[in-house]
mmCIF file of C-alpha atoms in Angstrom:
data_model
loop_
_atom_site.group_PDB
_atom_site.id
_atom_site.type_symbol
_atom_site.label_atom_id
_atom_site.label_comp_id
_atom_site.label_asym_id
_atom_site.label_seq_id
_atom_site.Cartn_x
_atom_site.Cartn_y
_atom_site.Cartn_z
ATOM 1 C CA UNK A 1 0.000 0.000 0.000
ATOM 2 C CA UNK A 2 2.928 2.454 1.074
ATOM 3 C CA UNK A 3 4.416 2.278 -2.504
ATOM 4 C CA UNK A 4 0.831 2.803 -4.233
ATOM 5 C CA UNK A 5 0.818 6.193 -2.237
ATOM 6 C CA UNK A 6 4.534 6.757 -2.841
ATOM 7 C CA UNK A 7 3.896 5.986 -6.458
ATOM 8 C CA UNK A 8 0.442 8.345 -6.484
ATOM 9 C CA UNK A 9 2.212 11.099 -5.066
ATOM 10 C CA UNK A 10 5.828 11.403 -7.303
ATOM 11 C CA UNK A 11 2.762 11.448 -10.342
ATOM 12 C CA UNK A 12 1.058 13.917 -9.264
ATOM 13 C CA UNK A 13 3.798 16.141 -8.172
ATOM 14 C CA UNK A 14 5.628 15.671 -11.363
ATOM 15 C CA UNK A 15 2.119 16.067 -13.274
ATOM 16 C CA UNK A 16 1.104 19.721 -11.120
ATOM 17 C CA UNK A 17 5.015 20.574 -11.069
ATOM 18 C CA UNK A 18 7.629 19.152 -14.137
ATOM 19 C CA UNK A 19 10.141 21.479 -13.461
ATOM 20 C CA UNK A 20 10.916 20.128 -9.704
ATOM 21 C CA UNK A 21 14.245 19.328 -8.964
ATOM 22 C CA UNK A 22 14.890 15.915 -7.742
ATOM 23 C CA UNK A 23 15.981 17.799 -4.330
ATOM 24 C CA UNK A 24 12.392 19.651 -4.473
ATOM 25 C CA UNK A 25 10.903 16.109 -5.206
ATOM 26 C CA UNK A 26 13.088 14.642 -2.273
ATOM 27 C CA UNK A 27 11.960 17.179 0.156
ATOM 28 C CA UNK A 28 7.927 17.814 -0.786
ATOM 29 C CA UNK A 29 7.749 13.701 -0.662
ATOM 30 C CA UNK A 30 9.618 13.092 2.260
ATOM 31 C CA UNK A 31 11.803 10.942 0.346
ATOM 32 C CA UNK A 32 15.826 9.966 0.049
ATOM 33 C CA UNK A 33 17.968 11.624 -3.368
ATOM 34 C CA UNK A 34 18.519 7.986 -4.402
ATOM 35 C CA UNK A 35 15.081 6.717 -4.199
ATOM 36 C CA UNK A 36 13.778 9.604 -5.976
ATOM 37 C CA UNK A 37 16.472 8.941 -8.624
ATOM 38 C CA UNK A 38 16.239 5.487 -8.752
ATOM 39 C CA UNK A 39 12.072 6.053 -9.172
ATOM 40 C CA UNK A 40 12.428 8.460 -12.013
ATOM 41 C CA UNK A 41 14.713 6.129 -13.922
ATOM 42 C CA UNK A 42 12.652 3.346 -13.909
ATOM 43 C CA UNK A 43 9.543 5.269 -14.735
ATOM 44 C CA UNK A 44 11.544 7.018 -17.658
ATOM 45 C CA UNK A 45 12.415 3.370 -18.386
ATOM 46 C CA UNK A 46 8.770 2.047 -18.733
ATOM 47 C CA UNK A 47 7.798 5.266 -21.074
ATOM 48 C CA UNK A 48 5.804 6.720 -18.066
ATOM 49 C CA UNK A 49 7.538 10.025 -17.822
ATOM 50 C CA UNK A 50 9.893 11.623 -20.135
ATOM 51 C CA UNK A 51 13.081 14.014 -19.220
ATOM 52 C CA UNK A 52 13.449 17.348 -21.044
ATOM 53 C CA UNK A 53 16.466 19.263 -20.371
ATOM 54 C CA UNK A 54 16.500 23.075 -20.426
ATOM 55 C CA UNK A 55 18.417 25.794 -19.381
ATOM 56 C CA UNK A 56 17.458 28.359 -16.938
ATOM 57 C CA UNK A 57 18.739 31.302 -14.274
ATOM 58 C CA UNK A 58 18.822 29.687 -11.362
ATOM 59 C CA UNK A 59 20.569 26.745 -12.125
ATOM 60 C CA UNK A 60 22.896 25.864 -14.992
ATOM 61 C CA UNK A 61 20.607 23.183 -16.613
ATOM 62 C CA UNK A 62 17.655 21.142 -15.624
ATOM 63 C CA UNK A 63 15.483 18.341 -16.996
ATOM 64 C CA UNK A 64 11.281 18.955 -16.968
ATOM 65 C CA UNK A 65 9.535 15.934 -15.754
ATOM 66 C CA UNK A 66 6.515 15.328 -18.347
ATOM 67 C CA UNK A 67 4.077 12.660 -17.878
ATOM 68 C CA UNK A 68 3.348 10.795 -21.384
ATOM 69 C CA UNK A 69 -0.019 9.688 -22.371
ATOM 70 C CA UNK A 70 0.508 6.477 -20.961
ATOM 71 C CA UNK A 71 2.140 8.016 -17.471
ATOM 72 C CA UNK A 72 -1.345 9.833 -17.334
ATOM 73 C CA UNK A 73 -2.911 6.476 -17.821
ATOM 74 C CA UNK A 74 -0.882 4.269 -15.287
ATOM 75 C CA UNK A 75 -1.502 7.254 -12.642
ATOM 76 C CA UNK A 76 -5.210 6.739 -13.356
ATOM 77 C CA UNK A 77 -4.823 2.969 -13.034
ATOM 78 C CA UNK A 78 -2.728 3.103 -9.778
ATOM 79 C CA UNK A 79 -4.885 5.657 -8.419
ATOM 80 C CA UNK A 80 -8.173 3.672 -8.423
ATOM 81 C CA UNK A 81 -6.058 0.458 -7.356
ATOM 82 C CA UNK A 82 -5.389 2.285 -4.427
ATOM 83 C CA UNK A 83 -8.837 3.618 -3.657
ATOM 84 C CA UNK A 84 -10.167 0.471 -4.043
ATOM 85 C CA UNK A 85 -8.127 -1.148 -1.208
ATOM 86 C CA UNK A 86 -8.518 1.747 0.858
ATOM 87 C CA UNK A 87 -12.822 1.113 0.193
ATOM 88 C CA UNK A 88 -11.789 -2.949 1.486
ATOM 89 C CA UNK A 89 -10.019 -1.741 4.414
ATOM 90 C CA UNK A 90 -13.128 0.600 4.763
ATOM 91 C CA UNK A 91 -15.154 -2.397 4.835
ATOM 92 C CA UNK A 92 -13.124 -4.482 7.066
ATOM 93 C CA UNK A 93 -13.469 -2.261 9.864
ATOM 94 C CA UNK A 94 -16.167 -2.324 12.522
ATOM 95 C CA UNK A 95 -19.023 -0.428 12.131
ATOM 96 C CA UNK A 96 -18.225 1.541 15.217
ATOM 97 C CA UNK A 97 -14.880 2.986 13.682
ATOM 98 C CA UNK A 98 -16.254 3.550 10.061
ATOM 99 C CA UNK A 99 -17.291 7.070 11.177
#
């Protein structure tokens, strides 16, 4: 479940921000520079995101984070994988706690 979240979150982020630094990503996820790293690698890998380098004033050069069509597609699919074992956990609980 942890990495569904993990997963849902470095999407949207990258979706709402693509010119983050991996440092920005690092620090608005609560995350580690190598995990981050490692993350956007393999999503570049699977087509899910794609790296476009520019140039701009406060750094020397960067990369823009853009999710592809079929990054746009996974984050839809992971996203309602997640909700719907957050609904079974939901449903799981006694009816006391539900509200």
């Amino acid at each position: 479940m942890k990495h569904l979240e993990e997963t849902i979150k470095l999407l949207d982020h990258i979706h709402e921000n693509p010119e983050s630094t991996q440092r920005e990503l690092v620090e608005k996820l609560d995350s580690r520079l190598g995990k981050i790293n490692y993350l956007i690698q393999a999503l570049t890998g699977k087509g899910i995101i794609k790296l476009k380098r520019f140039k701009n004033s406060r750094q020397k050069s960067g990369y823009l984070y853009i999710l592809t069509p079929r990054g746009v597609k996974q984050k839809i699919r992971v996203t309602r994988i997640f909700l719907n074992q957050k609904l079974k956990e939901f449903d799981r609980l006694p009816a006391c706690n539900r509200y």
